[in-house]
mmCIF file of C-alpha atoms in Angstrom:
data_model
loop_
_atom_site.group_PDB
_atom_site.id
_atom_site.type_symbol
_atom_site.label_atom_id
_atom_site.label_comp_id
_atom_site.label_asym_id
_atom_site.label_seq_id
_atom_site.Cartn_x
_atom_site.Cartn_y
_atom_site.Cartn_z
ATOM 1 C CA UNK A 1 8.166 11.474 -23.094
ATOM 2 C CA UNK A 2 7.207 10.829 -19.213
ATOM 3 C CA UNK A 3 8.330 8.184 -17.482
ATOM 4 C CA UNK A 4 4.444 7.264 -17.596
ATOM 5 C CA UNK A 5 4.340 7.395 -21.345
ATOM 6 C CA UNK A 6 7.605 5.393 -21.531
ATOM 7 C CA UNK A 7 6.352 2.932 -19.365
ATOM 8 C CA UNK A 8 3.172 2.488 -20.901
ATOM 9 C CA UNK A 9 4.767 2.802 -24.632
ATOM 10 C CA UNK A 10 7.692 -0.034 -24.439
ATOM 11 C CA UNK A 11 5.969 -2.287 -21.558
ATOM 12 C CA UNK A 12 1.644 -2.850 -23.468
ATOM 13 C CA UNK A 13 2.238 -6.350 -21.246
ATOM 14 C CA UNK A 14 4.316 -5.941 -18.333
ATOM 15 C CA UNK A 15 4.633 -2.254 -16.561
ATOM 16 C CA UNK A 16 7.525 -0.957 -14.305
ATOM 17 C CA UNK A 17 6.376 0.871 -11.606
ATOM 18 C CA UNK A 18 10.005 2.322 -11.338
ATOM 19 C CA UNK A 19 9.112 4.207 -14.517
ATOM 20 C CA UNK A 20 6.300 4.633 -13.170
ATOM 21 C CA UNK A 21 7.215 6.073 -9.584
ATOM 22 C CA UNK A 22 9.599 8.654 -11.265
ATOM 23 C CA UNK A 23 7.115 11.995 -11.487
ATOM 24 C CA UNK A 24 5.902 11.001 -7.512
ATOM 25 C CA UNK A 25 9.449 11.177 -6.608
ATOM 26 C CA UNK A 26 9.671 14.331 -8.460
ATOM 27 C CA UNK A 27 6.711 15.666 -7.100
ATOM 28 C CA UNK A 28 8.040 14.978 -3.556
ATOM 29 C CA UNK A 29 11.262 16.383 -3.985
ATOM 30 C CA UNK A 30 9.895 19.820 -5.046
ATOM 31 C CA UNK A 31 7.002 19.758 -2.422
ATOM 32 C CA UNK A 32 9.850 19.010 0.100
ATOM 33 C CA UNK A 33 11.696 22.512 -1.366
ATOM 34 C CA UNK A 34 8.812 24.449 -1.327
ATOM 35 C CA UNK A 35 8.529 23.587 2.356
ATOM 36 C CA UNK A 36 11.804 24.920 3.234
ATOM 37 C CA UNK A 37 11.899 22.579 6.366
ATOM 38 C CA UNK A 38 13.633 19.293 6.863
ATOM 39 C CA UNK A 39 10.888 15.995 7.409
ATOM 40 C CA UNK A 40 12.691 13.971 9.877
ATOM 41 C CA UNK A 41 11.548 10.087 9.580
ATOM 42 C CA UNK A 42 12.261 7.559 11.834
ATOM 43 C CA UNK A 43 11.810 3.752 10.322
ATOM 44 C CA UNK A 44 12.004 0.967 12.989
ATOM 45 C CA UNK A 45 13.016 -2.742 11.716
ATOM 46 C CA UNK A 46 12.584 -5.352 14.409
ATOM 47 C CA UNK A 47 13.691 -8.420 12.160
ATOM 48 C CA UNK A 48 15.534 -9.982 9.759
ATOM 49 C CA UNK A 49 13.103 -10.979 7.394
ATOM 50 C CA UNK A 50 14.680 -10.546 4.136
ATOM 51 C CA UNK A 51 12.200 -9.069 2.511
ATOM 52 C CA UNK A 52 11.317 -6.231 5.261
ATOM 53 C CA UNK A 53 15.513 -5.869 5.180
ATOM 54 C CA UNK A 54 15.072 -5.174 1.562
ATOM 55 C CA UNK A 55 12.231 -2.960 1.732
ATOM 56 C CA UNK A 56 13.894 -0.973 4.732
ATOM 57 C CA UNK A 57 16.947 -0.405 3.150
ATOM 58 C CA UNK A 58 15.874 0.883 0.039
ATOM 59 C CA UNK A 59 13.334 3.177 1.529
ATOM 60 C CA UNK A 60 16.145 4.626 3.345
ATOM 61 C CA UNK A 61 17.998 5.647 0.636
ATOM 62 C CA UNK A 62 14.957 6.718 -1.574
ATOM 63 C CA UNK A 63 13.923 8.552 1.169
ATOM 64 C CA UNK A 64 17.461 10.489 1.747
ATOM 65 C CA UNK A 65 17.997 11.237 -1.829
ATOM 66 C CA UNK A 66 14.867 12.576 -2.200
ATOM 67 C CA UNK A 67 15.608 15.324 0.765
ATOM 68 C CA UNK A 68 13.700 13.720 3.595
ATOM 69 C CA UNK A 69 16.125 12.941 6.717
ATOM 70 C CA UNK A 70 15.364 8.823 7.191
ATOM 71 C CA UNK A 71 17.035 7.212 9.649
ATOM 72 C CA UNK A 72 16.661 3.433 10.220
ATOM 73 C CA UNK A 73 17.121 1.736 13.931
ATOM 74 C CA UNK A 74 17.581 -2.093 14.595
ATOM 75 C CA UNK A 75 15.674 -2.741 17.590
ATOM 76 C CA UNK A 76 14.575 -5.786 19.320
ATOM 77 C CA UNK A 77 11.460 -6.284 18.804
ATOM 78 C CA UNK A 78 10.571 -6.330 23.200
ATOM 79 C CA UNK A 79 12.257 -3.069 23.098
ATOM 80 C CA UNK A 80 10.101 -1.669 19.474
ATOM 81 C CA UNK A 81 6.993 -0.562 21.896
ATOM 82 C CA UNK A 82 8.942 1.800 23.893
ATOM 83 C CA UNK A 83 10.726 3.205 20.790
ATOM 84 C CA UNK A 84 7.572 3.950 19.114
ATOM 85 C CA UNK A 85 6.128 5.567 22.296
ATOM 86 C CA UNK A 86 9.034 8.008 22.653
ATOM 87 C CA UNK A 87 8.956 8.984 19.108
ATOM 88 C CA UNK A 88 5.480 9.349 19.617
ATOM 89 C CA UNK A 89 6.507 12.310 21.687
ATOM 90 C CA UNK A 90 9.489 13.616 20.092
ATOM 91 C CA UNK A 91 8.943 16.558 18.281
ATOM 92 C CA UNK A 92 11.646 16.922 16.010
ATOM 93 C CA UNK A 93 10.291 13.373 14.438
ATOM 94 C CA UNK A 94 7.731 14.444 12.085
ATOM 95 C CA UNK A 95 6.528 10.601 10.851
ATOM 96 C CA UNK A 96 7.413 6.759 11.923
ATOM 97 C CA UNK A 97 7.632 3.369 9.668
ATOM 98 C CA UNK A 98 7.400 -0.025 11.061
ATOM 99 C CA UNK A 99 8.471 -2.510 9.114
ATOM 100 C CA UNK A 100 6.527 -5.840 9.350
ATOM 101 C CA UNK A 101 6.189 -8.674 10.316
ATOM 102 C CA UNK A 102 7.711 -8.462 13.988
ATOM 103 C CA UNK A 103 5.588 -11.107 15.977
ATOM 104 C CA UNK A 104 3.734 -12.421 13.023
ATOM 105 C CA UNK A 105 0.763 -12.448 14.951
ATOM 106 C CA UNK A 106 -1.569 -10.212 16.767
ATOM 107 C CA UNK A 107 1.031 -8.234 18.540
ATOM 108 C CA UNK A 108 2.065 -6.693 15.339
ATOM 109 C CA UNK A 109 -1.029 -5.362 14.815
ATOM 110 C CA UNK A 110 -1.032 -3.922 18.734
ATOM 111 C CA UNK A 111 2.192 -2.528 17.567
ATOM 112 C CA UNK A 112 1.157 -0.871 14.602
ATOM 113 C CA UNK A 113 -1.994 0.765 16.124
ATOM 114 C CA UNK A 114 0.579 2.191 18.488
ATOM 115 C CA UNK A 115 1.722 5.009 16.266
ATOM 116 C CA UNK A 116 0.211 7.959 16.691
ATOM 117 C CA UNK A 117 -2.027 9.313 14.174
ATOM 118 C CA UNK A 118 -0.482 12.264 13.359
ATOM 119 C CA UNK A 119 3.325 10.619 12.507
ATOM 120 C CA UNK A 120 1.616 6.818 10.915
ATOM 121 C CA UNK A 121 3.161 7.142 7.647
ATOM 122 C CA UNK A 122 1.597 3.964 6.503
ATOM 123 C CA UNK A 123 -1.543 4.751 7.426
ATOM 124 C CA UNK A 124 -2.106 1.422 8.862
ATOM 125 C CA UNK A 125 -3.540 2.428 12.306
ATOM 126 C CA UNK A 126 -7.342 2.264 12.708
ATOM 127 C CA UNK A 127 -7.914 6.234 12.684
ATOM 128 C CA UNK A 128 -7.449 6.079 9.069
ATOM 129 C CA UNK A 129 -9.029 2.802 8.374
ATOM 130 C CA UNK A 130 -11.724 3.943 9.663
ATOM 131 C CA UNK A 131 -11.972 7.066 7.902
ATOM 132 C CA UNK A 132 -11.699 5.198 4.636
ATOM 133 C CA UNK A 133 -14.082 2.761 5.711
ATOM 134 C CA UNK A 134 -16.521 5.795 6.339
ATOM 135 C CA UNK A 135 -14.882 7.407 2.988
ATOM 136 C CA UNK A 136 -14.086 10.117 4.775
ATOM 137 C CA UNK A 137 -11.864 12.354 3.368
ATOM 138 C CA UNK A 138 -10.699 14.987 5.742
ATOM 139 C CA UNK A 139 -7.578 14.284 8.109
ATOM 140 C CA UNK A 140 -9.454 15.700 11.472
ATOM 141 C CA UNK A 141 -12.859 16.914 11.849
ATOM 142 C CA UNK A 142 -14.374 20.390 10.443
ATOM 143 C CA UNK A 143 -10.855 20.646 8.344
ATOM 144 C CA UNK A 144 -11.529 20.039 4.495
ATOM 145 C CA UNK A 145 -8.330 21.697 3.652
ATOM 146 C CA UNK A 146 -6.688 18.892 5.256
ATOM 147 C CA UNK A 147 -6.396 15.703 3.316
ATOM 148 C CA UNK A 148 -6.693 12.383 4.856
ATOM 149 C CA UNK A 149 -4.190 9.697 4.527
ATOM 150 C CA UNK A 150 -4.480 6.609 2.469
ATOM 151 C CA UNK A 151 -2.468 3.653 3.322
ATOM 152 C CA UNK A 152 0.313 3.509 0.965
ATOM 153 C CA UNK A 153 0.518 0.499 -0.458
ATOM 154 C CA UNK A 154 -3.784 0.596 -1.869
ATOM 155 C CA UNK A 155 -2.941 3.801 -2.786
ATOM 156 C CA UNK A 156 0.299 2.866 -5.040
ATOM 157 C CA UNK A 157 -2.008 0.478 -6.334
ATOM 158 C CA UNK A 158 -4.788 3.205 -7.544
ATOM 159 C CA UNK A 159 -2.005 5.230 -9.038
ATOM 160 C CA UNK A 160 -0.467 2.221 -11.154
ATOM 161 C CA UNK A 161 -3.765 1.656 -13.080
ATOM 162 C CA UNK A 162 -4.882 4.933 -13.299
ATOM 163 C CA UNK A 163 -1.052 6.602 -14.485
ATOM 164 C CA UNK A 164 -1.755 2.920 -17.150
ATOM 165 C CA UNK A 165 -5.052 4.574 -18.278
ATOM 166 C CA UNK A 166 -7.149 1.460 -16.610
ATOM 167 C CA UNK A 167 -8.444 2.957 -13.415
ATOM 168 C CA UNK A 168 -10.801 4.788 -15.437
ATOM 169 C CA UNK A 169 -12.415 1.235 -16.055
ATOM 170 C CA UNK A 170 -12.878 0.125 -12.244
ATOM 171 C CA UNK A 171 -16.831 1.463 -11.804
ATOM 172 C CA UNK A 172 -19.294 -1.557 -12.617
ATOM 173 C CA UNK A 173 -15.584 -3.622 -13.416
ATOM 174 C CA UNK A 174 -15.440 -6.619 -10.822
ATOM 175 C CA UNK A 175 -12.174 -6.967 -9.138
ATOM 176 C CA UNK A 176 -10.720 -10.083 -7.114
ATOM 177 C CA UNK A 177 -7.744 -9.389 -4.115
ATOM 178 C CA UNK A 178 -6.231 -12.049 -2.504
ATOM 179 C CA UNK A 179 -5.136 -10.659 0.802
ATOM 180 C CA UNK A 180 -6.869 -9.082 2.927
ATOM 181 C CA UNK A 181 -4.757 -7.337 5.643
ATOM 182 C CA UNK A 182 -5.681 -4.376 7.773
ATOM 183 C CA UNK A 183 -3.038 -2.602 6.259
ATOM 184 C CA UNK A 184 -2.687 -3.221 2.506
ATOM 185 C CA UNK A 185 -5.971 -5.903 1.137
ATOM 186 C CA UNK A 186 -8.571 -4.832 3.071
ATOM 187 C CA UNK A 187 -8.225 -0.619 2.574
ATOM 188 C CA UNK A 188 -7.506 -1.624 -0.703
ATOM 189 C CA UNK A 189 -11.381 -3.619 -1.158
ATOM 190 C CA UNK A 190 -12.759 -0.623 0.471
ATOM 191 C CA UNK A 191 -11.341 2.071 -2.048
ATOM 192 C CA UNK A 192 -12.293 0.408 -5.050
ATOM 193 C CA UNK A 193 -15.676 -0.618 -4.050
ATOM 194 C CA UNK A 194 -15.987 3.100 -2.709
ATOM 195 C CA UNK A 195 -15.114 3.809 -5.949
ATOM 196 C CA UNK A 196 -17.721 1.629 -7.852
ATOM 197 C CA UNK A 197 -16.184 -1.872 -8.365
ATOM 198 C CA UNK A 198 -17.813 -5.282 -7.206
ATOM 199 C CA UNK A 199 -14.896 -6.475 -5.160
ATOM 200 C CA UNK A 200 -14.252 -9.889 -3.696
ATOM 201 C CA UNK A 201 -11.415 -10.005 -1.383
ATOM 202 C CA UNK A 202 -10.239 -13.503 -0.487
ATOM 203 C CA UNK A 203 -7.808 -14.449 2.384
ATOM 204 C CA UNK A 204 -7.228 -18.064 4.501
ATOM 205 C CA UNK A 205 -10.802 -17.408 6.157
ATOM 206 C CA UNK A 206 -12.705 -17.157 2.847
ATOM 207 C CA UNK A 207 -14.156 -14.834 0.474
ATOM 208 C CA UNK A 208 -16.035 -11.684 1.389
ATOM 209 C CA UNK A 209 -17.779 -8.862 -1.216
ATOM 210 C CA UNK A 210 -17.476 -5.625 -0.535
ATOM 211 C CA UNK A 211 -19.931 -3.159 -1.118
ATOM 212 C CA UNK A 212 -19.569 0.995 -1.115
ATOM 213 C CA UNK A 213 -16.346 0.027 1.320
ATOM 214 C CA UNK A 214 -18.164 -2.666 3.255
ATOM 215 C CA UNK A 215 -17.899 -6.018 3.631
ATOM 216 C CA UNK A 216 -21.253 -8.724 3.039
ATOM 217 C CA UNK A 217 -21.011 -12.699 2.912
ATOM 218 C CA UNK A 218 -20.551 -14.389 -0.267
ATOM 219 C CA UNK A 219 -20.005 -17.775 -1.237
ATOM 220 C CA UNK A 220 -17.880 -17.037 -4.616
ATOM 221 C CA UNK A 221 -15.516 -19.606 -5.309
ATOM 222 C CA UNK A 222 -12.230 -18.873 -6.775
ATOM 223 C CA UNK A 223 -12.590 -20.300 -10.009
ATOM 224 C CA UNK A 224 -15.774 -18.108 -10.620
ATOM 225 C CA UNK A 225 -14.019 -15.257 -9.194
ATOM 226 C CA UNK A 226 -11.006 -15.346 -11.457
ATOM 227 C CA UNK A 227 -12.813 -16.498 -14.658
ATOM 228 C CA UNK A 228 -14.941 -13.374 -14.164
ATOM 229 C CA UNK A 229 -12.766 -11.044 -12.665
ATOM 230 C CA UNK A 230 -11.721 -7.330 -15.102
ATOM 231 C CA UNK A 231 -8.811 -7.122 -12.339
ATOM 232 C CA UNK A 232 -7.074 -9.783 -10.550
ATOM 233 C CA UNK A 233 -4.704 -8.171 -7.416
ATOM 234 C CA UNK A 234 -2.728 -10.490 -5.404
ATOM 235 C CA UNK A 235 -0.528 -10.334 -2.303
ATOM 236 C CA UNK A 236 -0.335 -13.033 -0.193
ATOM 237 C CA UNK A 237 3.650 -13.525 0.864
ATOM 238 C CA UNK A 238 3.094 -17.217 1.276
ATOM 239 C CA UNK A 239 4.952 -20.172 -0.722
ATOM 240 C CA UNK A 240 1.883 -22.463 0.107
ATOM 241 C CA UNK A 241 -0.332 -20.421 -1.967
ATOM 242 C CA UNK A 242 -1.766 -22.173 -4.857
ATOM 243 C CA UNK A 243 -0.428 -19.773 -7.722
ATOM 244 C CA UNK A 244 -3.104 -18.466 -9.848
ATOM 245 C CA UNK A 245 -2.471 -20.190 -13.519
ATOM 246 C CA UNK A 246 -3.225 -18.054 -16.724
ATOM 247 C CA UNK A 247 -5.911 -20.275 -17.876
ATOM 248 C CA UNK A 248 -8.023 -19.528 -14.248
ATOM 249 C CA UNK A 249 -8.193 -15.379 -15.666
ATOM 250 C CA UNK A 250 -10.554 -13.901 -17.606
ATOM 251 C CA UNK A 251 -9.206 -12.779 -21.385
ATOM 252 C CA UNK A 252 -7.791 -9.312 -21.174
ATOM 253 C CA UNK A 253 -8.144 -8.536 -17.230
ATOM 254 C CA UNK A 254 -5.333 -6.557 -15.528
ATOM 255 C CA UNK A 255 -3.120 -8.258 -13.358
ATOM 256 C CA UNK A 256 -1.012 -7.104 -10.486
ATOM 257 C CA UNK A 257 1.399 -8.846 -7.778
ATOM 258 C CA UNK A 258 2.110 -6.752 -4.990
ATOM 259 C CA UNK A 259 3.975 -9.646 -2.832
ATOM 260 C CA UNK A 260 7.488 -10.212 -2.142
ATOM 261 C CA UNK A 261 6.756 -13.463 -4.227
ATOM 262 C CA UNK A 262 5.327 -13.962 -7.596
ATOM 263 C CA UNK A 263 1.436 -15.074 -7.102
ATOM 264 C CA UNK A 264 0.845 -16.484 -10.690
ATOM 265 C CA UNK A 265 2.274 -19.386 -12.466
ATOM 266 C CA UNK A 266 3.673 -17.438 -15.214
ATOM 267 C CA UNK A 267 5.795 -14.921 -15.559
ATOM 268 C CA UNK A 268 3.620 -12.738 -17.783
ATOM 269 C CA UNK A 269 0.135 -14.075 -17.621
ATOM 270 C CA UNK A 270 -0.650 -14.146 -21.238
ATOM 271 C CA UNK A 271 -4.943 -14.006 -20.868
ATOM 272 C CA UNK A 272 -3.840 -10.300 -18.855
ATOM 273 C CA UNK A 273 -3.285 -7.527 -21.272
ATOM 274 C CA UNK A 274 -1.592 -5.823 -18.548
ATOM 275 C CA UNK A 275 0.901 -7.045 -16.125
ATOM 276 C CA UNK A 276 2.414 -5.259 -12.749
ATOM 277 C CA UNK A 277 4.876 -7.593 -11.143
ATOM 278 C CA UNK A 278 5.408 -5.283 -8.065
ATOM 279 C CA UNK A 279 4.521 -2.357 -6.863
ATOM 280 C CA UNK A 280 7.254 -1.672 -3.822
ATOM 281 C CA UNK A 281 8.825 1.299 -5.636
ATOM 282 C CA UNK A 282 5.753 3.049 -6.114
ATOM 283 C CA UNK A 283 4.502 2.296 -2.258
ATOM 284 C CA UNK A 284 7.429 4.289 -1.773
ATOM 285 C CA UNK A 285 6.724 7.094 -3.537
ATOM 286 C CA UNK A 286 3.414 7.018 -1.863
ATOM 287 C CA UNK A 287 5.035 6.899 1.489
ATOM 288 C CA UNK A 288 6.721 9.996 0.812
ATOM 289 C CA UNK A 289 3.640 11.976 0.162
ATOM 290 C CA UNK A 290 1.858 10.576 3.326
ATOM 291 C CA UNK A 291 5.269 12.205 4.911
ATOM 292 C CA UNK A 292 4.310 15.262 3.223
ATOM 293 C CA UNK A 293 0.599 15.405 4.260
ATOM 294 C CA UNK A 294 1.571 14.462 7.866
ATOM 295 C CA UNK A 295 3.897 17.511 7.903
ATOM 296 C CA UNK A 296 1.520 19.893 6.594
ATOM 297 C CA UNK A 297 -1.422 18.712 8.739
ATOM 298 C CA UNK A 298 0.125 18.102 11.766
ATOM 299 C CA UNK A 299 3.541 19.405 12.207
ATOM 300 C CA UNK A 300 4.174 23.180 10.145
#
């Protein structure tokens, strides 16, 4: 049995997106052979938020046992803009990770539109936010052969459900995200409402609906959100948030966590007939085919 079938089989409530990861790694590693080059990857980490230690250090070693060459630097974070500038223009580096948050404010995102297109791993930089937000497909102009990026995180997301047999159910479903970040929550509103869902995103400034991948007013409350929500997907990294408790969901919606902390109440919302905890391993995996896609597009 796949590691798909296995997770799907033994976990009906609660998935494991290690399970679930396994075949992208796979996929990766032969994709890597088949290249017969080595993908050198530079990841910078400008704090020590525990979370973006954790997250570094295990995409490191993913990353190395996979076949990619990853090597992590400890910068400080004045020095992080120059770093990312001369890696910019060193051409044996073939894609660059930043690991957030550095500033925790504006600045990071300064820093993060700083990577150049053609090594942004993440796909957090506006020239492929904006191609999603256009739901445009090809990496650079008049190429179709070349396939744009999708920010890792949505896109680990997409392939949860869908490798769970659920993201066949999105069109005409309504989904509710609580975050929505430039890199991860908003890209993430835009996909599935590109992709047919009635999305309402909420973050500290209120809700917004998006429509075909863009955003209208809407003055949705949470309660009616939740209570009426197919798919509930949370991510806010906050301790102040007011966890979402399993009588606020609808019966039988899918629920996912991608934060470093758990959103909901309860451990395995019972009203949710399907329950991701995390998604980091599978983010991952997606990060290593954006690697993949930046090498063939931009660096063969």
């Amino acid at each position: 049995m796949t590691a798909s079938g296995t997770a799907i089989t033994n976990l009906m409530h609660s998935a494991d997106p290690t399970a679930l990861a396994t075949k992208y790694l796979e996929e990766s590693r032969a994709a890597l052979q088949n290249t017969n080059a080595t993908i050198r990857i530079v990841g910078f980490i400008a704090t020590d938020d525990k979370p973006s230690v954790t997250y570094a250090n295990a995409t490191r070693k993913t990353f190395n046992t996979t076949g990619f060459k990853y090597e992590l630097k400890k910068v400080a974070r004045l020095d992080l803009e120059t770093e990312i500038l001369a890696a910019n223009e060193d051409t044996s580096i073939h894609g660059i990770f930043i690991y957030f948050p550095v500033f925790n404010n504006q600045e990071d995102n300064y820093l993060r539109n700083l990577v150049t297109y053609t090594k942004d791993i993440e796909a957090g930089g506006s020239y492929w936010t904006r191609k999603m937000s256009a739901n445009d497909r090809s990496a650079t102009p008049g190429e179709i052969d070349k396939k744009a990026l999708v920010p890792c995180t949505p896109l680990a997301i997409v392939k949860i459900l869908d490798d769970l047999g659920e993201y066949k159910n999105i069109k005409n479903s309504r989904v509710t995200i609580f975050n929505r970040s430039e890199v991860i929550g908003r890209p993430l509103a835009m996909m599935l409402s590109n992709d047919g869902a009635d999305v309402l995103s909420f973050d500290v400034n209120g809700p917004l609906r998006f429509e075909a991948g863009r955003p209208v007013e809407t003055s949705v409350d949470r309660s009616k959100a939740l209570s009426s929500s197919d798919f509930v997907i949370t991510g806010v990294p906050s301790s102040s948030f007011h966890k979402i408790r399993n009588e606020e969901l609808k019966s039988n919606c899918i629920a996912v966590n991608f934060a470093s902390i758990p959103n909901f109440v309860d451990e395995r919302p019972s009203r949710a007939k399907l329950f991701v905890p995390r998604v980091g391993p599978m983010t991952v995996a997606m990060c290593m085919r954006n690697s993949i896609r930046l090498y063939e597009n931009f660096h063969q």
